[in-house]
């Protein structure tokens, strides 16, 4: 069975955080109705306690939640959605994503390969036996996808 866990890109901080848990929220009041989720991120260190961990709840619109694929790269690093990988077979870097149908994990190339196609969605199935290496992710290293 695949381990279910997440990490989150904080839009304002421009940092990636581990996620402790997700909480689905359903709030009603006379002024508004909110249906969504909150994310409990793990922040590391404070000025007075640099080696400490603390938790902070953030709203879903403050972060982009990325799902762990259950797979690891050739260096045993966990592969998440949005990771940029190299296959070392002469292919351009690829972005890890679920297929549009959500049936299996694969990757796509975001480089322009023709005038008619903005994103080539070749979604090749990704298995543990792949010789791929994580070289970054689309939030911290978008320059890796530029031609």
mmCIF file of C-alpha atoms in Angstrom:
data_model
loop_
_atom_site.group_PDB
_atom_site.id
_atom_site.type_symbol
_atom_site.label_atom_id
_atom_site.label_comp_id
_atom_site.label_asym_id
_atom_site.label_seq_id
_atom_site.Cartn_x
_atom_site.Cartn_y
_atom_site.Cartn_z
ATOM 1 C CA UNK A 1 0.000 0.000 0.000
ATOM 2 C CA UNK A 2 1.253 3.476 -0.894
ATOM 3 C CA UNK A 3 2.056 5.871 1.919
ATOM 4 C CA UNK A 4 -0.171 8.973 1.768
ATOM 5 C CA UNK A 5 1.619 12.197 2.611
ATOM 6 C CA UNK A 6 1.953 15.721 1.321
ATOM 7 C CA UNK A 7 4.176 18.740 1.141
ATOM 8 C CA UNK A 8 3.009 22.300 0.496
ATOM 9 C CA UNK A 9 4.367 25.272 -1.440
ATOM 10 C CA UNK A 10 3.559 28.420 0.543
ATOM 11 C CA UNK A 11 2.670 31.084 -2.021
ATOM 12 C CA UNK A 12 3.598 34.101 0.128
ATOM 13 C CA UNK A 13 6.732 32.666 1.792
ATOM 14 C CA UNK A 14 7.934 31.082 -1.480
ATOM 15 C CA UNK A 15 9.005 28.033 0.552
ATOM 16 C CA UNK A 16 8.225 24.322 0.584
ATOM 17 C CA UNK A 17 6.953 22.839 3.864
ATOM 18 C CA UNK A 18 6.204 19.350 5.104
ATOM 19 C CA UNK A 19 2.528 18.835 5.902
ATOM 20 C CA UNK A 20 1.500 17.384 9.271
ATOM 21 C CA UNK A 21 -2.160 16.945 8.315
ATOM 22 C CA UNK A 22 -5.044 18.259 6.241
ATOM 23 C CA UNK A 23 -8.337 19.192 7.864
ATOM 24 C CA UNK A 24 -11.513 19.508 5.855
ATOM 25 C CA UNK A 25 -13.402 22.556 7.040
ATOM 26 C CA UNK A 26 -17.076 23.363 6.842
ATOM 27 C CA UNK A 27 -17.897 26.714 8.463
ATOM 28 C CA UNK A 28 -21.257 28.444 8.474
ATOM 29 C CA UNK A 29 -22.106 31.843 9.862
ATOM 30 C CA UNK A 30 -24.632 34.546 9.129
ATOM 31 C CA UNK A 31 -21.962 36.374 7.123
ATOM 32 C CA UNK A 32 -20.316 33.615 5.070
ATOM 33 C CA UNK A 33 -20.096 29.936 4.277
ATOM 34 C CA UNK A 34 -16.713 28.275 3.857
ATOM 35 C CA UNK A 35 -16.163 24.785 2.535
ATOM 36 C CA UNK A 36 -12.567 23.784 1.961
ATOM 37 C CA UNK A 37 -9.589 22.611 3.904
ATOM 38 C CA UNK A 38 -6.848 23.868 6.151
ATOM 39 C CA UNK A 39 -3.273 22.664 5.962
ATOM 40 C CA UNK A 40 -1.114 22.137 9.039
ATOM 41 C CA UNK A 41 2.446 22.896 7.876
ATOM 42 C CA UNK A 42 5.606 22.163 9.826
ATOM 43 C CA UNK A 43 7.867 25.172 10.207
ATOM 44 C CA UNK A 44 11.425 24.707 11.392
ATOM 45 C CA UNK A 45 13.085 26.920 13.953
ATOM 46 C CA UNK A 46 12.504 30.301 15.477
ATOM 47 C CA UNK A 47 15.016 32.986 16.396
ATOM 48 C CA UNK A 48 15.219 31.839 20.003
ATOM 49 C CA UNK A 49 14.900 28.089 19.215
ATOM 50 C CA UNK A 50 16.510 27.429 15.802
ATOM 51 C CA UNK A 51 16.309 23.620 16.105
ATOM 52 C CA UNK A 52 12.653 23.498 17.121
ATOM 53 C CA UNK A 53 9.645 22.495 15.048
ATOM 54 C CA UNK A 54 6.280 24.180 15.241
ATOM 55 C CA UNK A 55 2.980 23.766 13.468
ATOM 56 C CA UNK A 56 0.883 26.394 11.746
ATOM 57 C CA UNK A 57 -2.567 26.102 10.226
ATOM 58 C CA UNK A 58 -2.931 27.838 6.870
ATOM 59 C CA UNK A 59 -5.905 28.124 4.536
ATOM 60 C CA UNK A 60 -5.971 26.172 1.291
ATOM 61 C CA UNK A 61 -5.623 29.337 -0.822
ATOM 62 C CA UNK A 62 -2.274 30.148 0.852
ATOM 63 C CA UNK A 63 -0.547 26.951 -0.286
ATOM 64 C CA UNK A 64 -0.349 24.475 -3.137
ATOM 65 C CA UNK A 65 -0.601 20.946 -1.756
ATOM 66 C CA UNK A 66 1.508 18.293 -3.494
ATOM 67 C CA UNK A 67 0.869 14.565 -3.145
ATOM 68 C CA UNK A 68 3.642 12.000 -2.573
ATOM 69 C CA UNK A 69 3.651 9.459 -5.413
ATOM 70 C CA UNK A 70 4.816 6.520 -3.327
ATOM 71 C CA UNK A 71 7.938 6.300 -5.499
ATOM 72 C CA UNK A 72 11.565 7.311 -4.992
ATOM 73 C CA UNK A 73 14.185 8.419 -7.476
ATOM 74 C CA UNK A 74 17.493 6.646 -8.052
ATOM 75 C CA UNK A 75 18.922 8.444 -4.984
ATOM 76 C CA UNK A 76 16.031 7.285 -2.750
ATOM 77 C CA UNK A 77 14.534 10.794 -2.660
ATOM 78 C CA UNK A 78 10.722 10.824 -2.419
ATOM 79 C CA UNK A 79 8.962 11.885 -5.633
ATOM 80 C CA UNK A 80 6.068 14.372 -5.328
ATOM 81 C CA UNK A 81 3.740 15.972 -7.841
ATOM 82 C CA UNK A 82 5.469 18.973 -9.388
ATOM 83 C CA UNK A 83 8.968 17.518 -9.109
ATOM 84 C CA UNK A 84 11.203 18.010 -12.130
ATOM 85 C CA UNK A 85 13.098 14.874 -13.102
ATOM 86 C CA UNK A 86 15.767 13.804 -15.574
ATOM 87 C CA UNK A 87 15.718 10.361 -17.168
ATOM 88 C CA UNK A 88 19.317 10.590 -18.393
ATOM 89 C CA UNK A 89 18.307 9.250 -21.803
ATOM 90 C CA UNK A 90 18.645 12.462 -23.761
ATOM 91 C CA UNK A 91 15.114 13.620 -22.946
ATOM 92 C CA UNK A 92 14.411 17.131 -21.651
ATOM 93 C CA UNK A 93 13.534 17.487 -17.952
ATOM 94 C CA UNK A 94 10.012 16.303 -17.144
ATOM 95 C CA UNK A 95 7.397 17.322 -14.563
ATOM 96 C CA UNK A 96 5.794 14.622 -12.413
ATOM 97 C CA UNK A 97 2.004 14.750 -12.627
ATOM 98 C CA UNK A 98 -1.091 12.585 -12.673
ATOM 99 C CA UNK A 99 -2.627 11.909 -16.083
ATOM 100 C CA UNK A 100 -5.671 13.993 -16.968
ATOM 101 C CA UNK A 101 -7.792 10.884 -16.360
ATOM 102 C CA UNK A 102 -6.093 10.350 -12.980
ATOM 103 C CA UNK A 103 -5.345 6.719 -13.840
ATOM 104 C CA UNK A 104 -1.584 6.613 -13.476
ATOM 105 C CA UNK A 105 1.412 8.718 -12.740
ATOM 106 C CA UNK A 106 3.563 10.038 -15.557
ATOM 107 C CA UNK A 107 5.293 13.155 -16.701
ATOM 108 C CA UNK A 108 5.043 15.849 -19.290
ATOM 109 C CA UNK A 109 7.457 18.173 -20.998
ATOM 110 C CA UNK A 110 6.582 21.844 -20.748
ATOM 111 C CA UNK A 111 9.012 22.878 -23.468
ATOM 112 C CA UNK A 112 7.582 24.148 -26.706
ATOM 113 C CA UNK A 113 8.026 21.414 -29.278
ATOM 114 C CA UNK A 114 5.844 22.889 -32.003
ATOM 115 C CA UNK A 115 3.809 26.000 -32.685
ATOM 116 C CA UNK A 116 0.561 24.027 -32.311
ATOM 117 C CA UNK A 117 1.418 22.425 -28.968
ATOM 118 C CA UNK A 118 2.080 24.409 -25.832
ATOM 119 C CA UNK A 119 2.508 21.438 -23.496
ATOM 120 C CA UNK A 120 3.370 17.997 -24.804
ATOM 121 C CA UNK A 121 1.441 15.583 -22.621
ATOM 122 C CA UNK A 122 3.166 12.276 -23.257
ATOM 123 C CA UNK A 123 2.301 10.875 -19.811
ATOM 124 C CA UNK A 124 4.442 7.804 -19.879
ATOM 125 C CA UNK A 125 3.726 5.517 -16.935
ATOM 126 C CA UNK A 126 6.266 5.956 -14.165
ATOM 127 C CA UNK A 127 7.456 2.934 -12.229
ATOM 128 C CA UNK A 128 9.927 2.350 -9.421
ATOM 129 C CA UNK A 129 12.392 0.806 -11.863
ATOM 130 C CA UNK A 130 12.822 4.067 -13.772
ATOM 131 C CA UNK A 131 16.311 5.569 -13.736
ATOM 132 C CA UNK A 132 15.126 9.076 -12.935
ATOM 133 C CA UNK A 133 16.593 11.731 -10.705
ATOM 134 C CA UNK A 134 14.838 14.684 -9.077
ATOM 135 C CA UNK A 135 16.587 17.891 -10.103
ATOM 136 C CA UNK A 136 14.116 20.365 -8.583
ATOM 137 C CA UNK A 137 10.437 21.282 -8.624
ATOM 138 C CA UNK A 138 8.242 23.669 -10.587
ATOM 139 C CA UNK A 139 7.925 26.149 -7.704
ATOM 140 C CA UNK A 140 11.507 26.495 -6.494
ATOM 141 C CA UNK A 141 13.247 25.826 -9.833
ATOM 142 C CA UNK A 142 11.011 26.895 -12.773
ATOM 143 C CA UNK A 143 14.109 27.875 -14.759
ATOM 144 C CA UNK A 144 14.899 24.171 -15.233
ATOM 145 C CA UNK A 145 12.041 23.961 -17.731
ATOM 146 C CA UNK A 146 13.061 26.874 -19.891
ATOM 147 C CA UNK A 147 14.475 25.948 -23.318
#
